[in-house]
PDB file of C-alpha atoms in Angstrom:
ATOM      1  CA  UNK C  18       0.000   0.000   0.000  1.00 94.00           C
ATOM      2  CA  UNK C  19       1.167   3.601  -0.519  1.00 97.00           C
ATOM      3  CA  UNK C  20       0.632   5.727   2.550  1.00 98.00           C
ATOM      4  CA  UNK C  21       1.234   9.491   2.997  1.00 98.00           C
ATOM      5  CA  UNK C  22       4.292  10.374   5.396  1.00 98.00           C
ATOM      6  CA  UNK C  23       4.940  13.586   6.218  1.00 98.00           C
ATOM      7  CA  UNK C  24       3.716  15.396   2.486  1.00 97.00           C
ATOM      8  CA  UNK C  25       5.447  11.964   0.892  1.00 98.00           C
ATOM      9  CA  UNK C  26       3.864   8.261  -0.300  1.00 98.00           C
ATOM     10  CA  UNK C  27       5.679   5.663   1.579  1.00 98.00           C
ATOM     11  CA  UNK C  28       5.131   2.102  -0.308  1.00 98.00           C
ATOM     12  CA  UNK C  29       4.566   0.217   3.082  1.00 98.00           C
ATOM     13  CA  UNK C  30       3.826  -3.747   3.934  1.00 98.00           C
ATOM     14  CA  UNK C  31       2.439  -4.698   7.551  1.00 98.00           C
ATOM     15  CA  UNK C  32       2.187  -8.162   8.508  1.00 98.00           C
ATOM     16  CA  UNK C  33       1.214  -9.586  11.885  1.00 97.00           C
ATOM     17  CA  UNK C  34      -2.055  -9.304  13.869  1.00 95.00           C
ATOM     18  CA  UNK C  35      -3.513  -6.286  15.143  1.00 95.00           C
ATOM     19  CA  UNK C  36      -2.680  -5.154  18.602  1.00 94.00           C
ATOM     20  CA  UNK C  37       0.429  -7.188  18.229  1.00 97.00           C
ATOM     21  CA  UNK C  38       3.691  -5.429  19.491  1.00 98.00           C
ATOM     22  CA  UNK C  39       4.521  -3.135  16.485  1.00 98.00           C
ATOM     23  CA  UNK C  40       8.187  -3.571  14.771  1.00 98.00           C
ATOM     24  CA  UNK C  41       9.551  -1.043  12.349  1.00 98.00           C
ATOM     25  CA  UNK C  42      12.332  -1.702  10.399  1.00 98.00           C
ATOM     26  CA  UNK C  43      14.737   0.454   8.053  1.00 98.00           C
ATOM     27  CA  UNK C  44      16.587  -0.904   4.844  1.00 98.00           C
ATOM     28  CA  UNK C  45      19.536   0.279   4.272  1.00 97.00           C
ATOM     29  CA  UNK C  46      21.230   1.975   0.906  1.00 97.00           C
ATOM     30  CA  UNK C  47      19.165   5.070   0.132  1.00 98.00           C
ATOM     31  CA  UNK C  48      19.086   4.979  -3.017  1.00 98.00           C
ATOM     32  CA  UNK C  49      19.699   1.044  -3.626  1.00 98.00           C
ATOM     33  CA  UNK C  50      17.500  -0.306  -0.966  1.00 97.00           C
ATOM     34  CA  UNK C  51      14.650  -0.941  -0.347  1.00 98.00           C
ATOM     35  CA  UNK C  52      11.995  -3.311   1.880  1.00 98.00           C
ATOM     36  CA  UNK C  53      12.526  -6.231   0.310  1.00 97.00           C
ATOM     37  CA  UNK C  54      15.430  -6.883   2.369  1.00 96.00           C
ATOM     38  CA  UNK C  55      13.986  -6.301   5.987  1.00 98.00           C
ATOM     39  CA  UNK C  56      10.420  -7.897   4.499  1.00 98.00           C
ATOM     40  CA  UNK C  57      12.708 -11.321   3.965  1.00 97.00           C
ATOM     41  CA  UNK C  58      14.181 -10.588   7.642  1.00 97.00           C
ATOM     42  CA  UNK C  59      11.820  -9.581   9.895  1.00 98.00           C
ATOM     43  CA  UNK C  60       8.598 -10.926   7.949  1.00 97.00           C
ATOM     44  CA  UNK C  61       9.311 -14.170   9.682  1.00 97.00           C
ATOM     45  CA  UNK C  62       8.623 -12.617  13.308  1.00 98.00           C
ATOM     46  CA  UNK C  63       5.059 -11.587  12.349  1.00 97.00           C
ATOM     47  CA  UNK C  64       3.878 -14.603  14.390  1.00 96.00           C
ATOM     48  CA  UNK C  65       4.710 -12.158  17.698  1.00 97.00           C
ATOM     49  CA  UNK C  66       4.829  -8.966  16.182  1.00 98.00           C
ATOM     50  CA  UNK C  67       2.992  -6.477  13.702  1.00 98.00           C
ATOM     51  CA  UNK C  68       5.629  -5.945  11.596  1.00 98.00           C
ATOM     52  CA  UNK C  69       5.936  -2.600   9.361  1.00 98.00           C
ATOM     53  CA  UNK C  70       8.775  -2.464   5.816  1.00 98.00           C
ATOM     54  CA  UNK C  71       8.564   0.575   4.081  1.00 98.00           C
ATOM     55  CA  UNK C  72      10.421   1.814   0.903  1.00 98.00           C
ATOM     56  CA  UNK C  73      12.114   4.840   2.664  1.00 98.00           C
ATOM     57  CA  UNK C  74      11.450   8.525   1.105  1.00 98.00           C
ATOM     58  CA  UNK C  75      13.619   8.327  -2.119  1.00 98.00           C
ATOM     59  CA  UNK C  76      13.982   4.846  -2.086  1.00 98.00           C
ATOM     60  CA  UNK C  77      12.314   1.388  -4.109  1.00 98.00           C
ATOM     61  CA  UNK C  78       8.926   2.204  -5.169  1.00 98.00           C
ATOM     62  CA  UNK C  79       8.122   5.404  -2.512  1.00 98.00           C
ATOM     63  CA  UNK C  80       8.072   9.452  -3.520  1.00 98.00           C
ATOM     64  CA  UNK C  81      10.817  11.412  -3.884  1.00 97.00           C
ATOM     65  CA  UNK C  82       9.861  14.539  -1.722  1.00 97.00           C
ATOM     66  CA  UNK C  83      13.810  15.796  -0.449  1.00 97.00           C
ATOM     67  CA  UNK C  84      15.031  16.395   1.582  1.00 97.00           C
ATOM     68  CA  UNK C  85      16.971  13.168   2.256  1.00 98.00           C
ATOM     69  CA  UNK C  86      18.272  13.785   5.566  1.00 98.00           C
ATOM     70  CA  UNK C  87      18.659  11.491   8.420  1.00 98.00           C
ATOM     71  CA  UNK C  88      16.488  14.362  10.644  1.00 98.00           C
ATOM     72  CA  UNK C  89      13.925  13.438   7.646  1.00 98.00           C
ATOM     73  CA  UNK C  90      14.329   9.636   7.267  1.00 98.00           C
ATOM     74  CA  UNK C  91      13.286   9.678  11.600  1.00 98.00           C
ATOM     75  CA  UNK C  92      10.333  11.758  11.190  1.00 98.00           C
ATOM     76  CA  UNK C  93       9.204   9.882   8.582  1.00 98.00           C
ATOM     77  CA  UNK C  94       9.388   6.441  10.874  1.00 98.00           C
ATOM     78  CA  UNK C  95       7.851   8.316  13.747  1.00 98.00           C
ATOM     79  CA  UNK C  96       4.901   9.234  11.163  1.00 98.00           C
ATOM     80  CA  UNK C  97       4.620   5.264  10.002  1.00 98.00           C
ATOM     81  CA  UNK C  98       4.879   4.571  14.327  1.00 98.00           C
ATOM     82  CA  UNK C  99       1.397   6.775  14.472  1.00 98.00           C
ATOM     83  CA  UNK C 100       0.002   5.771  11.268  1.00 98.00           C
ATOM     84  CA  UNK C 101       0.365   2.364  12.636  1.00 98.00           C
ATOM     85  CA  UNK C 102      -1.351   3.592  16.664  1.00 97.00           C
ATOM     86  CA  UNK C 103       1.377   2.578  18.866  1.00 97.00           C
ATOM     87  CA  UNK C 104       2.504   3.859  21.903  1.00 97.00           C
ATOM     88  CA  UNK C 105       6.176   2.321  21.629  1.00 97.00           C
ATOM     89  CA  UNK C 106       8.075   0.588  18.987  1.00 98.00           C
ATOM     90  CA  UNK C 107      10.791  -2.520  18.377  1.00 98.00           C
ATOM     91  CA  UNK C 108      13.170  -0.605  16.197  1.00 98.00           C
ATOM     92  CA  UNK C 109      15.330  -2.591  13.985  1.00 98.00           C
ATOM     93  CA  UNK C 110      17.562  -1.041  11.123  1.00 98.00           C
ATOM     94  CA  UNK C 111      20.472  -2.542   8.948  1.00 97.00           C
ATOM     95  CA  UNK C 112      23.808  -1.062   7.828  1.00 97.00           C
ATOM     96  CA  UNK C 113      22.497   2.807   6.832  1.00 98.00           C
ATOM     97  CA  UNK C 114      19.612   1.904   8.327  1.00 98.00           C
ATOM     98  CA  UNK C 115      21.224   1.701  11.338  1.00 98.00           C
ATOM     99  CA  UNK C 116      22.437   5.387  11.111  1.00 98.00           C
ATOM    100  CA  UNK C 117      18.334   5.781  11.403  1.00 98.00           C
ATOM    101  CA  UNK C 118      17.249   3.507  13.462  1.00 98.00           C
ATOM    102  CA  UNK C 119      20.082   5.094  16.070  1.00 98.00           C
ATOM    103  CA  UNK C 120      18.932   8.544  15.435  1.00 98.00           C
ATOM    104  CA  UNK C 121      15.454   7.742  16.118  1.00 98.00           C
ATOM    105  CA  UNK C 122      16.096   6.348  19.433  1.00 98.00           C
ATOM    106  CA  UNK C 123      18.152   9.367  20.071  1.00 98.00           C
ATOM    107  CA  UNK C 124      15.287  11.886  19.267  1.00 97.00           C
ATOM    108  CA  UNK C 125      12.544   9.612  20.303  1.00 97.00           C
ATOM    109  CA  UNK C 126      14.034   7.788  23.165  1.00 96.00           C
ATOM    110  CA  UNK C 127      10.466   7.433  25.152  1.00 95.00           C
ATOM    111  CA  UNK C 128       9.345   5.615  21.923  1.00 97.00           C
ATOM    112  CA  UNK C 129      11.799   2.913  21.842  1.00 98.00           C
ATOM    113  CA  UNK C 130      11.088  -0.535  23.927  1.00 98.00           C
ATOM    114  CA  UNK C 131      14.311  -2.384  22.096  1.00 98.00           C
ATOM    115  CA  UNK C 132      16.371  -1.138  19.305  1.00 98.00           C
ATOM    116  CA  UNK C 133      17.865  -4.126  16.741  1.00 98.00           C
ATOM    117  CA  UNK C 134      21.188  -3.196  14.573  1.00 98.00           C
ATOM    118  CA  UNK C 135      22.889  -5.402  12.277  1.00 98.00           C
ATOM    119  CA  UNK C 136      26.150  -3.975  10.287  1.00 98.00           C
ATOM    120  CA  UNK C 137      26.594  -0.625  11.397  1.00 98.00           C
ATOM    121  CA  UNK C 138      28.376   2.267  12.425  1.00 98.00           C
ATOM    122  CA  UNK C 139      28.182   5.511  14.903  1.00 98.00           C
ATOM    123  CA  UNK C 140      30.047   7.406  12.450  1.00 97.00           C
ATOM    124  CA  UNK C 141      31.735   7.839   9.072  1.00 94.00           C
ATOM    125  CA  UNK C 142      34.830   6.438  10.177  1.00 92.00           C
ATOM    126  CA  UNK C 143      34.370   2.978   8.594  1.00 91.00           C
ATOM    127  CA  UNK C 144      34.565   4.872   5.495  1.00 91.00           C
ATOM    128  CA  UNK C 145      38.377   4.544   5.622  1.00 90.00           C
ATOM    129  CA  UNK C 146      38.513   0.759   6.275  1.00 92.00           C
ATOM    130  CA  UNK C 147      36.155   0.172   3.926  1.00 94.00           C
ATOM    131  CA  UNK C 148      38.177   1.492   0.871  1.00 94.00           C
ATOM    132  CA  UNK C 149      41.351   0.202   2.526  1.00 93.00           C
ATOM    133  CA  UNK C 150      39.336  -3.783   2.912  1.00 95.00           C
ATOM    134  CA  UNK C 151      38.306  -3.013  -0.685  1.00 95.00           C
ATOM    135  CA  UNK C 152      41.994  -2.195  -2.232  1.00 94.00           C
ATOM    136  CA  UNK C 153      43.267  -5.150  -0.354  1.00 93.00           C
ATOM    137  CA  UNK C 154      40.290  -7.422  -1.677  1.00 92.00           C
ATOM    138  CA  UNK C 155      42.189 -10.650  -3.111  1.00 90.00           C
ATOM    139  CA  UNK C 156      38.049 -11.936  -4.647  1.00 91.00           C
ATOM    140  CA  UNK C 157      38.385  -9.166  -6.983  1.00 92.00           C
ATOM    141  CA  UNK C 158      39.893  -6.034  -8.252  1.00 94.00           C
ATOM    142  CA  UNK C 159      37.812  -3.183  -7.477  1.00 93.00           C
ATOM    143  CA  UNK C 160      37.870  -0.386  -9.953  1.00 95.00           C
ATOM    144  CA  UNK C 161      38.540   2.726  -7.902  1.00 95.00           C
ATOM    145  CA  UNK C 162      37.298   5.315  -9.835  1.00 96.00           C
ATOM    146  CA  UNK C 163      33.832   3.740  -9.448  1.00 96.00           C
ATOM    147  CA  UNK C 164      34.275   2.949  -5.680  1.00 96.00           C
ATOM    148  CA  UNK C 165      35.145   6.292  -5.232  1.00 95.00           C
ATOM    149  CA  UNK C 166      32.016   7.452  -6.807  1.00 96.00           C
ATOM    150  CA  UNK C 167      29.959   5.480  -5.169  1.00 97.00           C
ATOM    151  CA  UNK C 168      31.463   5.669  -1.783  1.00 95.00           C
ATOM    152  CA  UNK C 169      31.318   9.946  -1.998  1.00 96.00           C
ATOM    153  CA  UNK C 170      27.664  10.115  -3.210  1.00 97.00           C
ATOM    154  CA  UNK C 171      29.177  11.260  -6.772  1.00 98.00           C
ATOM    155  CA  UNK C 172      27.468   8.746  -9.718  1.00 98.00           C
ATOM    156  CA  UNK C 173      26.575  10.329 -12.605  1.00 98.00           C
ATOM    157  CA  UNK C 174      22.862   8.422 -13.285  1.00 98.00           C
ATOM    158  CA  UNK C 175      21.107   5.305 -12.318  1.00 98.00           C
ATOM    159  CA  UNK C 176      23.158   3.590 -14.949  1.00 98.00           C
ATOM    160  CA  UNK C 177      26.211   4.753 -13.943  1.00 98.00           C
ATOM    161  CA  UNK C 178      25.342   3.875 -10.177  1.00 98.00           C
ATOM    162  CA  UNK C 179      24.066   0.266 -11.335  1.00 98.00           C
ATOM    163  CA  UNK C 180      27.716   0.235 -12.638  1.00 97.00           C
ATOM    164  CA  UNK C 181      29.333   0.747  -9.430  1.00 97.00           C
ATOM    165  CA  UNK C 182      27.060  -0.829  -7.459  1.00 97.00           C
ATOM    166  CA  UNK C 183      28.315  -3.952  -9.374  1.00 96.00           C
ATOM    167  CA  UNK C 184      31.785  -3.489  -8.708  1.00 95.00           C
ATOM    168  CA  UNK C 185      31.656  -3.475  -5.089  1.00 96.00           C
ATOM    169  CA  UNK C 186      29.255  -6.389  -4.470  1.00 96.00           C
ATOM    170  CA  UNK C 187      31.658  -8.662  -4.720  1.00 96.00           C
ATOM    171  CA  UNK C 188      32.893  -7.681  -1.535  1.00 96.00           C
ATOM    172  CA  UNK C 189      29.626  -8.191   0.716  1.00 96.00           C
ATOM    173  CA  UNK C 190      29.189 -12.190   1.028  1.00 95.00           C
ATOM    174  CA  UNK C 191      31.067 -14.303   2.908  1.00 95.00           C
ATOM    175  CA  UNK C 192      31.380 -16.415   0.223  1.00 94.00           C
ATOM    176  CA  UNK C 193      31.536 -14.781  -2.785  1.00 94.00           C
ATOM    177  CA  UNK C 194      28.886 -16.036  -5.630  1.00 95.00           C
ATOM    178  CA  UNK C 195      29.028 -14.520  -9.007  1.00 95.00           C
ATOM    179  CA  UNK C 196      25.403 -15.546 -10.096  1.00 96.00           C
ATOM    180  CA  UNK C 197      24.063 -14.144  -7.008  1.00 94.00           C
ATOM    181  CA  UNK C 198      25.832 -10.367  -7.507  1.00 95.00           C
ATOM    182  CA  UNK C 199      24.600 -10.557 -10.770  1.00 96.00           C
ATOM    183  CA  UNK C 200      20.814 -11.407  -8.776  1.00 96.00           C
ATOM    184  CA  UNK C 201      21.750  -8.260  -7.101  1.00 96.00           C
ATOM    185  CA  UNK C 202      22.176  -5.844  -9.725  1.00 97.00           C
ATOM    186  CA  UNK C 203      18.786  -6.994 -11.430  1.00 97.00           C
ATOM    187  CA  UNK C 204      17.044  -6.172  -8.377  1.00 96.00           C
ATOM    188  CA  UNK C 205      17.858  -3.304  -7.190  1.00 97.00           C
ATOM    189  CA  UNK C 206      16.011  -0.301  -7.618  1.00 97.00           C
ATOM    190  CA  UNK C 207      17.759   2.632  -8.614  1.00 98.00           C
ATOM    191  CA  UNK C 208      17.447   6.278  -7.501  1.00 98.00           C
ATOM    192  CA  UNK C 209      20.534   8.011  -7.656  1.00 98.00           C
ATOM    193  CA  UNK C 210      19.923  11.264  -6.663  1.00 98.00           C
ATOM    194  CA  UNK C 211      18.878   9.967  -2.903  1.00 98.00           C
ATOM    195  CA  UNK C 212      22.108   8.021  -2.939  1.00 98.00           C
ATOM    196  CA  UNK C 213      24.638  11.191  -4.067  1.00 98.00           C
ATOM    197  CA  UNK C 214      22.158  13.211  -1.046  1.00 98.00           C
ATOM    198  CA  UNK C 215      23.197  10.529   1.164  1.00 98.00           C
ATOM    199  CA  UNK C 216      27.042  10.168   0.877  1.00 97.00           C
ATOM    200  CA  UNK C 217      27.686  13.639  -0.404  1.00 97.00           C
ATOM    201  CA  UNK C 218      25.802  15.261   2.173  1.00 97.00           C
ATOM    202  CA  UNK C 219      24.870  13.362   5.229  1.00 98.00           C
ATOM    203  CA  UNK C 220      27.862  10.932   4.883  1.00 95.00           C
ATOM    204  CA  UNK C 221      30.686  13.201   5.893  1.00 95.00           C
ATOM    205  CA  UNK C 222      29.346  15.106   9.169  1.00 95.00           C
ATOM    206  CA  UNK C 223      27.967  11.667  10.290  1.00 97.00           C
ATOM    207  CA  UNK C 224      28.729  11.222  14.196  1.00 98.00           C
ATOM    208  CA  UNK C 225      26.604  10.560  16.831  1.00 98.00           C
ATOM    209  CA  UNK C 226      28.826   9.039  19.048  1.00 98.00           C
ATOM    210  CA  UNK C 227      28.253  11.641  21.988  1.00 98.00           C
ATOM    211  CA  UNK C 228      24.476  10.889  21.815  1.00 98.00           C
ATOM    212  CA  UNK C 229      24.527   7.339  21.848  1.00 98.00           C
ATOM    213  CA  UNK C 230      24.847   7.415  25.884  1.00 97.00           C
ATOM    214  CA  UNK C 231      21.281   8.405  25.514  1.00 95.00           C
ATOM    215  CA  UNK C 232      19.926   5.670  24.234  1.00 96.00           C
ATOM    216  CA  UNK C 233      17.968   4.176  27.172  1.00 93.00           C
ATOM    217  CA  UNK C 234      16.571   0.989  25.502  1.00 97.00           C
ATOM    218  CA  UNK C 235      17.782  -2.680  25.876  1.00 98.00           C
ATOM    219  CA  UNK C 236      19.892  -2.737  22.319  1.00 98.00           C
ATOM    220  CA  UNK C 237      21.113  -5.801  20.515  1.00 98.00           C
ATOM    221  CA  UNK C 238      23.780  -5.165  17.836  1.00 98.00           C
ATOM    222  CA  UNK C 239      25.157  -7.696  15.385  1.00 98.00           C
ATOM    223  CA  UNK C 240      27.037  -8.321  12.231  1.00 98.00           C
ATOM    224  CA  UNK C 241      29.313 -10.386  10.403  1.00 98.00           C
ATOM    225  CA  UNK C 242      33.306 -11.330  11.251  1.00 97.00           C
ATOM    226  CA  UNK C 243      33.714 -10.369   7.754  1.00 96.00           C
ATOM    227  CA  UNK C 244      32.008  -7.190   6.964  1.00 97.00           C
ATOM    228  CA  UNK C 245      34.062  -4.986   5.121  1.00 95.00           C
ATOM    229  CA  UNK C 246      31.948  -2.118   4.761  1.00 96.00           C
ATOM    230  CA  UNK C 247      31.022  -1.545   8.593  1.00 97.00           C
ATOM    231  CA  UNK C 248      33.731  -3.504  10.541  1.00 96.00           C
ATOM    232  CA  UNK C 249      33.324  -5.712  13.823  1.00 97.00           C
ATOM    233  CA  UNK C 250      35.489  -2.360  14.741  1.00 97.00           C
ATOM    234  CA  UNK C 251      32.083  -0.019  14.237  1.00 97.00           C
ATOM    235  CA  UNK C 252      29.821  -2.511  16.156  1.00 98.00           C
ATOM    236  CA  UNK C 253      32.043  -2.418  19.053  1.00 98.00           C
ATOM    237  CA  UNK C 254      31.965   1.153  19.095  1.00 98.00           C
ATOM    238  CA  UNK C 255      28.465   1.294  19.374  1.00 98.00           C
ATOM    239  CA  UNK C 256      28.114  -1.108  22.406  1.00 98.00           C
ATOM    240  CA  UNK C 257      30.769   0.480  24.212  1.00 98.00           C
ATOM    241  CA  UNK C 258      28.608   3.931  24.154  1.00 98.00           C
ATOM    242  CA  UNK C 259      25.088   2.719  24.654  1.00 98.00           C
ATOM    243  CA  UNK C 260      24.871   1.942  28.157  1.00 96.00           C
ATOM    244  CA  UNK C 261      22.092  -1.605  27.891  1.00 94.00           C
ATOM    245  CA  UNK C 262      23.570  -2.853  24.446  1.00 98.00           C
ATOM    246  CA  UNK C 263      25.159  -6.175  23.440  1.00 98.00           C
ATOM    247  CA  UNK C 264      27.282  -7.814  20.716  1.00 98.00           C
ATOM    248  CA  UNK C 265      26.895 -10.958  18.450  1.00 98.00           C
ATOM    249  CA  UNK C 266      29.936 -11.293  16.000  1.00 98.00           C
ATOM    250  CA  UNK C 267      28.294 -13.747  13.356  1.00 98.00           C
ATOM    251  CA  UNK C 268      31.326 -15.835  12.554  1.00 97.00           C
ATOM    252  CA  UNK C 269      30.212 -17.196   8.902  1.00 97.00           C
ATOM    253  CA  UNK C 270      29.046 -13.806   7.553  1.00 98.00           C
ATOM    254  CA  UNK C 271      30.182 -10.513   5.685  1.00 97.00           C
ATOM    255  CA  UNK C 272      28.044  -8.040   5.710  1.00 97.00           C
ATOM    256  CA  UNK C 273      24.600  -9.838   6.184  1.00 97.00           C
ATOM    257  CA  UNK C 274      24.092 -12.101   8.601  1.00 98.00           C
ATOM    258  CA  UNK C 275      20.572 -11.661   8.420  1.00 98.00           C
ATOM    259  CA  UNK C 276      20.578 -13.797   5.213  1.00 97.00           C
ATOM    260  CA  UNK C 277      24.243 -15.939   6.040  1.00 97.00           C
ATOM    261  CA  UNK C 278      23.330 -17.287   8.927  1.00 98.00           C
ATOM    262  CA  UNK C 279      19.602 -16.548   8.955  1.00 98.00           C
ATOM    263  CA  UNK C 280      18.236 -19.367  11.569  1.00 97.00           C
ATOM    264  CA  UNK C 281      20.809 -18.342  14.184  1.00 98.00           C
ATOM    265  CA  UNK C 282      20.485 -14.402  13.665  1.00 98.00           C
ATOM    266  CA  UNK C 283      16.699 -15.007  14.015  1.00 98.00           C
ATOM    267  CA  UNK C 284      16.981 -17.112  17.240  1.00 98.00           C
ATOM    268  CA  UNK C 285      19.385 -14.373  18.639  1.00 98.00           C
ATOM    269  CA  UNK C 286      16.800 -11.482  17.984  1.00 98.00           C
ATOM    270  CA  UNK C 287      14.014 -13.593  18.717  1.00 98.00           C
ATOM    271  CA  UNK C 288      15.676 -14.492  22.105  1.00 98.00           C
ATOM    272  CA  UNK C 289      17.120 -11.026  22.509  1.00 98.00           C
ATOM    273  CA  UNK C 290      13.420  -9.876  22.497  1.00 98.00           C
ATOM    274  CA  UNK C 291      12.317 -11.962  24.583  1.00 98.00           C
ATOM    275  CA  UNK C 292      15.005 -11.612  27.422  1.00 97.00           C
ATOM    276  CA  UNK C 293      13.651  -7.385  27.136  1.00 97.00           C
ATOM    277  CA  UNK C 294      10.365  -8.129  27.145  1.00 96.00           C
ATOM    278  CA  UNK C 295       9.894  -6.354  23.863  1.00 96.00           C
ATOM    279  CA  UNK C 296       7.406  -9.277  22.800  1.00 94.00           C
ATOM    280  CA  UNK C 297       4.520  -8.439  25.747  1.00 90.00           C
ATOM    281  CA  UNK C 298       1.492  -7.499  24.426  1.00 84.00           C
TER     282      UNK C 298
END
């Protein structure tokens, strides 16, 4: 369904029964992502929760009303948490997503019963590991004139950024499967302008370490030994700042273990949720 957000359609999916604790969740990529990702992970927990995917503003299938700023991107997910009636929220975001799924808990911290992160960072300091993991790739030679454009928000179209989108997926898996980048590039939808926005704008003054202390949520973080884009490094980070977080290193996974290791990163959310009490009715 498309559902007006803040002046903006949002192409939104809900699953899960009514008056079911509500879960939001955030892909990651603006400009690349979209739900289908967290609709594959989190659709599965719709037998506890009512579970809401959107397309974020500028992203997939949704309007492209800028701006495309993270202070945007967490209004518009405190909009869907009203649209949908509740109180409080299970927050979950991946990678970028992460960035807003952080912020919201930061500006909405009363609205927050558990927040869920998977591959992220508190700032833009991963950038530099990233390009350094992705020079010293020995799976494939990365172009980096095209990781440079993508990585500073600089493509030229949507062709161009399906171009160097393709060049760095080789680096995500933990095992690395041609056929399945190729999957990739087929289906991802392509809005480049929200992507520049997003690494040419927001990218660079991206820190919100000092604010993380006030988080005051039970928060699970987790990603994969092998991420090179957001590093074990970044994860860390995060749990050393927000004062009720925890850390699951997913030993068989790059940069989703959401999909790598999918039965034992559900049971560890699933659990997680549990121990917090974020599943009550």
């Amino acid at each position: 369904m498309f559902v007006t957000i803040n002046g903006n359609e949002l192409a939104v999916e809900v699953f899960g029964e009514e008056g079911a604790p509500v879960l939001i969740a955030h892909h990651g990529a603006p400009g690349l992502g979209s739900r289908a990702e967290p609709r594959a992970t989190f659709a599965p927990f719709a037998d506890t929760f009512r579970v809401v995917v959107f397309d974020a503003r500028g992203s997939g299938e949704s309007g492209g009303n800028p701006p495309f700023t993270h202070e945007q991107w967490a209004a518009d997910v405190d909009g869907l948490r009203e649209w949908i009636g509740a109180e409080q929220i299970v927050m979950a975001g991946g990678s970028y997503g992460g960035f807003i799924a952080m912020e919201y808990a930061i500006r909405h911290p009363r609205r927050v019963k558990a927040l869920v992160l998977r591959d992220t960072s508190p700032d833009h300091d991963n950038e530099e590991a990233a390009r350094r993991n992705a020079l010293n790739s020995t799976r494939v030679t990365v172009d980096v004139e095209k990781l440079d454009r993508i990585n500073n928000g600089l493509v030229r179209d949507n062709d161009d950024l399906r171009d160097c989108w393709r060049e760095i997926l080789p680096l995500y898996d933990h095992v690395y499967d041609p056929a399945k980048v190729e999957e990739k590039v087929a289906a991802t939808p392509y809005r480049y302008e929200t992507h520049n926005f997003a690494f040419a704008v927001n990218q660079p003054s991206y820190d919100i370490k000092s604010q993380l202390p006030d988080i005051i949520c039970p928060t699970l973080v987790t990603v994969g030994r092998d991420d090179w884009i957001t590093p074990v490094e970044s994860s860390e980070k995060i749990v050393s700042l927000i004062p009720d977080a925890r850390l699951v290193v997913f030993e068989k996974s790059g940069h989703s273990p959401q999909i790598e290791e999918a039965a034992r990163w559900r049971k560890v959310v699933r659990d997680f949720l549990r121990d917090v009490g974020a599943d009550q009715r």
